CSV table of C-alpha atoms in Angstrom, one decimal:
chain,number,residue,atom,x,y,z
A,18,GLY,CA,104.5,86.5,172.1
A,19,GLY,CA,106.2,85.0,169.2
A,20,ARG,CA,104.8,82.8,166.8
A,21,ASN,CA,105.1,79.0,166.9
A,22,ILE,CA,106.0,78.2,163.5
A,23,ARG,CA,107.6,74.8,162.5
A,24,THR,CA,109.5,74.6,159.3
A,25,ARG,CA,110.8,71.6,158.0
A,26,LYS,CA,113.5,71.8,155.3
A,27,GLY,CA,115.0,68.9,153.1
A,28,GLY,CA,118.8,68.3,153.5
A,29,GLY,CA,121.1,66.3,150.9
A,30,GLY,CA,120.8,62.6,150.6
A,31,GLY,CA,117.5,60.9,149.6
A,32,GLY,CA,114.7,59.8,151.8
A,33,GLY,CA,112.2,61.7,153.8
A,34,GLY,CA,112.7,64.4,156.3
A,35,GLY,CA,112.4,63.4,159.9
A,36,SER,CA,110.8,65.4,162.5
A,37,ASN,CA,113.0,68.4,162.4
A,38,GLY,CA,111.8,70.8,165.0
A,39,SER,CA,108.6,71.2,167.0
A,40,SER,CA,105.9,73.4,168.2
A,41,SER,CA,103.7,73.3,171.1
A,42,ASN,CA,100.5,74.3,169.3
A,43,VAL,CA,100.6,72.0,166.3
A,44,THR,CA,97.1,70.9,165.9
A,45,PRO,CA,96.9,67.0,165.7
A,46,GLY,CA,96.2,65.6,162.1
A,47,SER,CA,98.1,68.7,160.4
A,48,THR,CA,100.7,66.2,159.1
A,49,ILE,CA,98.5,63.3,157.4
A,50,ALA,CA,99.4,60.3,155.2
A,51,GLY,CA,100.2,60.8,151.6
A,52,GLY,CA,99.2,58.6,148.7
A,53,THR,CA,98.0,59.0,145.0
A,54,ILE,CA,94.8,60.8,144.1
A,55,THR,CA,92.6,60.0,140.9
A,56,GLY,CA,89.9,62.1,139.9
A,57,GLY,CA,91.4,65.7,140.3
A,58,GLN,CA,90.4,68.6,138.2
A,59,SER,CA,91.7,71.8,136.9
A,60,ILE,CA,92.5,74.4,139.2
A,61,ASP,CA,91.1,76.8,136.8
A,62,GLY,CA,87.5,75.4,137.8
A,63,PHE,CA,88.0,77.1,141.0
A,64,GLY,CA,88.5,80.7,139.6
A,65,VAL,CA,91.0,83.3,140.5
A,66,THR,CA,90.0,85.3,143.6
A,67,SER,CA,93.1,87.4,143.7
A,68,GLY,CA,95.7,87.8,140.9
A,69,PHE,CA,99.2,88.3,140.7
A,70,GLY,CA,100.6,91.9,141.0
A,71,MET,CA,100.2,95.0,143.3
A,72,ARG,CA,96.9,95.4,145.4
A,73,ASN,CA,95.4,96.6,148.6
A,74,ILE,CA,96.2,93.3,151.0
A,75,MET,CA,93.6,93.1,153.7
A,76,GLY,CA,93.5,97.2,154.3
A,77,ARG,CA,97.3,97.6,154.7
A,78,GLY,CA,97.8,99.6,151.5
A,79,PRO,CA,99.3,98.8,148.1
A,80,ARG,CA,101.5,95.6,148.6
A,81,MET,CA,102.9,93.2,146.0
A,82,HIS,CA,100.8,89.9,145.8
A,83,TRP,CA,103.5,87.3,144.9
A,84,GLY,CA,101.0,84.7,144.0
A,85,VAL,CA,97.6,83.7,142.6
A,86,ASP,CA,94.7,82.9,144.9
A,87,TYR,CA,92.2,80.3,144.0
A,88,GLY,CA,88.7,80.1,145.6
A,89,THR,CA,89.0,76.5,146.9
A,90,PRO,CA,86.8,75.1,149.7
A,91,GLN,CA,88.6,74.4,153.0
A,92,GLY,CA,90.0,71.0,152.9
A,93,THR,CA,90.5,70.5,149.0
A,94,LYS,CA,92.9,67.9,148.5
A,95,LEU,CA,95.9,69.0,146.2
A,96,SER,CA,98.0,66.5,144.1
A,97,LEU,CA,101.1,67.3,141.5
A,98,LYS,CA,100.9,66.8,137.8
A,99,LYS,CA,104.5,67.8,137.3
A,100,PRO,CA,106.8,65.4,139.5
A,101,GLY,CA,109.4,66.9,142.1
A,102,LYS,CA,110.9,66.8,145.5
A,103,VAL,CA,109.5,68.6,148.5
A,104,ILE,CA,112.3,71.5,149.5
A,105,GLU,CA,110.3,72.8,152.6
A,106,THR,CA,107.1,72.6,154.4
A,107,THR,CA,105.5,74.2,157.4
A,108,VAL,CA,103.3,72.2,159.4
A,109,PRO,CA,100.0,74.0,159.8
A,110,ALA,CA,99.3,75.6,163.2
A,111,ILE,CA,97.4,78.4,164.6
A,112,GLY,CA,98.9,81.5,163.7
A,113,ASN,CA,101.1,80.4,160.5
A,114,ASN,CA,100.9,79.7,156.9
A,115,GLY,CA,100.6,76.0,156.3
A,116,ALA,CA,103.3,75.7,153.3
A,117,ILE,CA,104.5,73.3,150.6
A,118,TYR,CA,107.3,74.1,148.5
A,119,ILE,CA,108.3,71.8,145.7
A,120,GLN,CA,111.3,71.8,143.1
A,121,HIS,CA,110.0,70.2,139.9
A,122,ASP,CA,112.0,67.9,137.3
A,123,ASP,CA,112.2,70.6,134.9
A,124,GLY,CA,114.1,73.2,137.4
A,125,SER,CA,110.8,75.1,138.1
A,126,LYS,CA,109.3,75.5,141.7
A,127,SER,CA,105.9,75.9,143.0
A,128,ARG,CA,104.6,76.9,146.4
A,129,TYR,CA,101.3,76.2,148.1
A,130,LEU,CA,100.2,78.6,151.3
A,131,HIS,CA,97.5,78.5,153.4
A,132,MET,CA,97.3,74.7,153.6
A,133,SER,CA,95.2,73.2,156.4
A,134,ALA,CA,96.9,69.7,156.4
A,135,VAL,CA,100.5,68.7,154.6
A,136,ALA,CA,100.9,65.0,153.3
A,137,VAL,CA,104.7,65.2,152.4
A,138,SER,CA,107.9,66.0,154.0
A,139,PRO,CA,111.2,67.7,153.0
A,140,GLY,CA,113.4,65.7,150.6
A,141,GLU,CA,110.6,63.5,149.6
A,142,ARG,CA,110.0,62.8,145.9
A,143,VAL,CA,106.3,63.2,144.7
A,144,GLU,CA,105.5,61.4,141.3
A,145,ALA,CA,102.5,62.6,139.3
A,146,GLY,CA,99.2,62.0,141.0
A,147,GLY,CA,101.0,62.2,144.4
A,148,PHE,CA,98.9,63.8,147.3
A,149,ILE,CA,100.6,66.8,148.8
A,150,GLY,CA,98.0,68.3,151.2
A,151,LYS,CA,94.6,70.1,151.7
A,152,THR,CA,94.2,73.6,151.3
A,153,GLY,CA,92.8,75.9,154.1
A,154,GLY,CA,92.6,79.6,154.7
A,155,GLN,CA,89.4,79.5,156.8
A,156,PRO,CA,90.3,82.4,159.3
A,157,GLY,CA,91.4,81.1,162.8
A,158,THR,CA,92.2,77.5,161.7
A,159,PRO,CA,95.5,75.8,161.7
A,160,GLY,CA,97.7,77.0,158.5
A,161,ALA,CA,95.1,79.5,157.4
A,162,GLY,CA,97.6,82.5,158.2
A,163,PRO,CA,96.3,86.1,157.5
A,164,THR,CA,93.5,85.6,155.5
A,165,THR,CA,89.9,86.6,154.9
A,166,GLY,CA,88.3,83.0,153.7
A,167,PRO,CA,89.2,79.7,152.3
A,168,HIS,CA,91.5,79.7,149.4
A,169,LEU,CA,94.8,78.4,148.0
A,170,HIS,CA,97.8,80.9,147.4
A,171,PHE,CA,100.1,79.4,144.5
A,172,GLU,CA,103.2,80.9,143.8
A,173,TYR,CA,105.5,79.5,140.5
A,174,PHE,CA,108.9,80.1,139.9
A,175,PRO,CA,110.4,79.5,136.3
A,176,PRO,CA,113.7,77.5,136.2
A,177,GLY,CA,116.7,79.9,137.2
A,178,ALA,CA,114.1,82.6,138.5
A,179,SER,CA,115.0,84.6,141.7
A,180,GLY,CA,111.4,85.2,142.3
A,181,PRO,CA,107.9,84.2,141.6
A,182,VAL,CA,106.0,85.1,138.3
A,183,ASP,CA,102.5,85.2,137.6
A,184,GLY,CA,101.6,81.2,137.5
A,185,SER,CA,98.0,81.6,136.6
A,186,GLY,CA,98.8,80.4,132.9
A,187,VAL,CA,100.5,77.3,134.1
A,188,ALA,CA,99.0,76.2,137.4
A,189,SER,CA,96.7,73.7,135.9
A,190,SER,CA,99.7,71.9,134.3
A,191,ILE,CA,101.5,71.6,137.5
A,192,PHE,CA,98.8,70.6,140.2
A,193,SER,CA,95.4,69.1,140.2
A,194,ALA,CA,92.5,70.0,142.9
A,195,GLY,CA,90.1,67.5,144.4
A,196,GLY,CA,89.8,64.0,143.9
């Protein structure tokens, strides 16, 4: 069978994205209301469970791990510290990686994977403190994708970069967890 993945991409012009595409297995509540979060903490307090670079990924041999994994509990709220515009989202469903991809005002980009809920839409502007979604990763839950346990996979793209770099040194200046 195929994978039912619903990805939404932002277009030109302002305003939020609409309901672009559909999936028969999207779990109700996977897309949730946004808002502002206060009381978030540094992601550094959750600890890195898997760093950026080559590693044996889920027993498949050496592979490049393009992000930094943080040991966040399932459902941890994420909010931006660095404002930006949502480029793309993948609404969490069974069998996919719930995802949020942001273009920040300084030209950098950040991507968040294994999201259990998405609170933003492509094309939407998110200010500092803006709630973007909830972390996931618990195997068998919507948006978890291939994973061994709850966590956040974070990717950082510096301005002008063609691919991600180790974002562990800048993550706490880009987003907050909890609140």
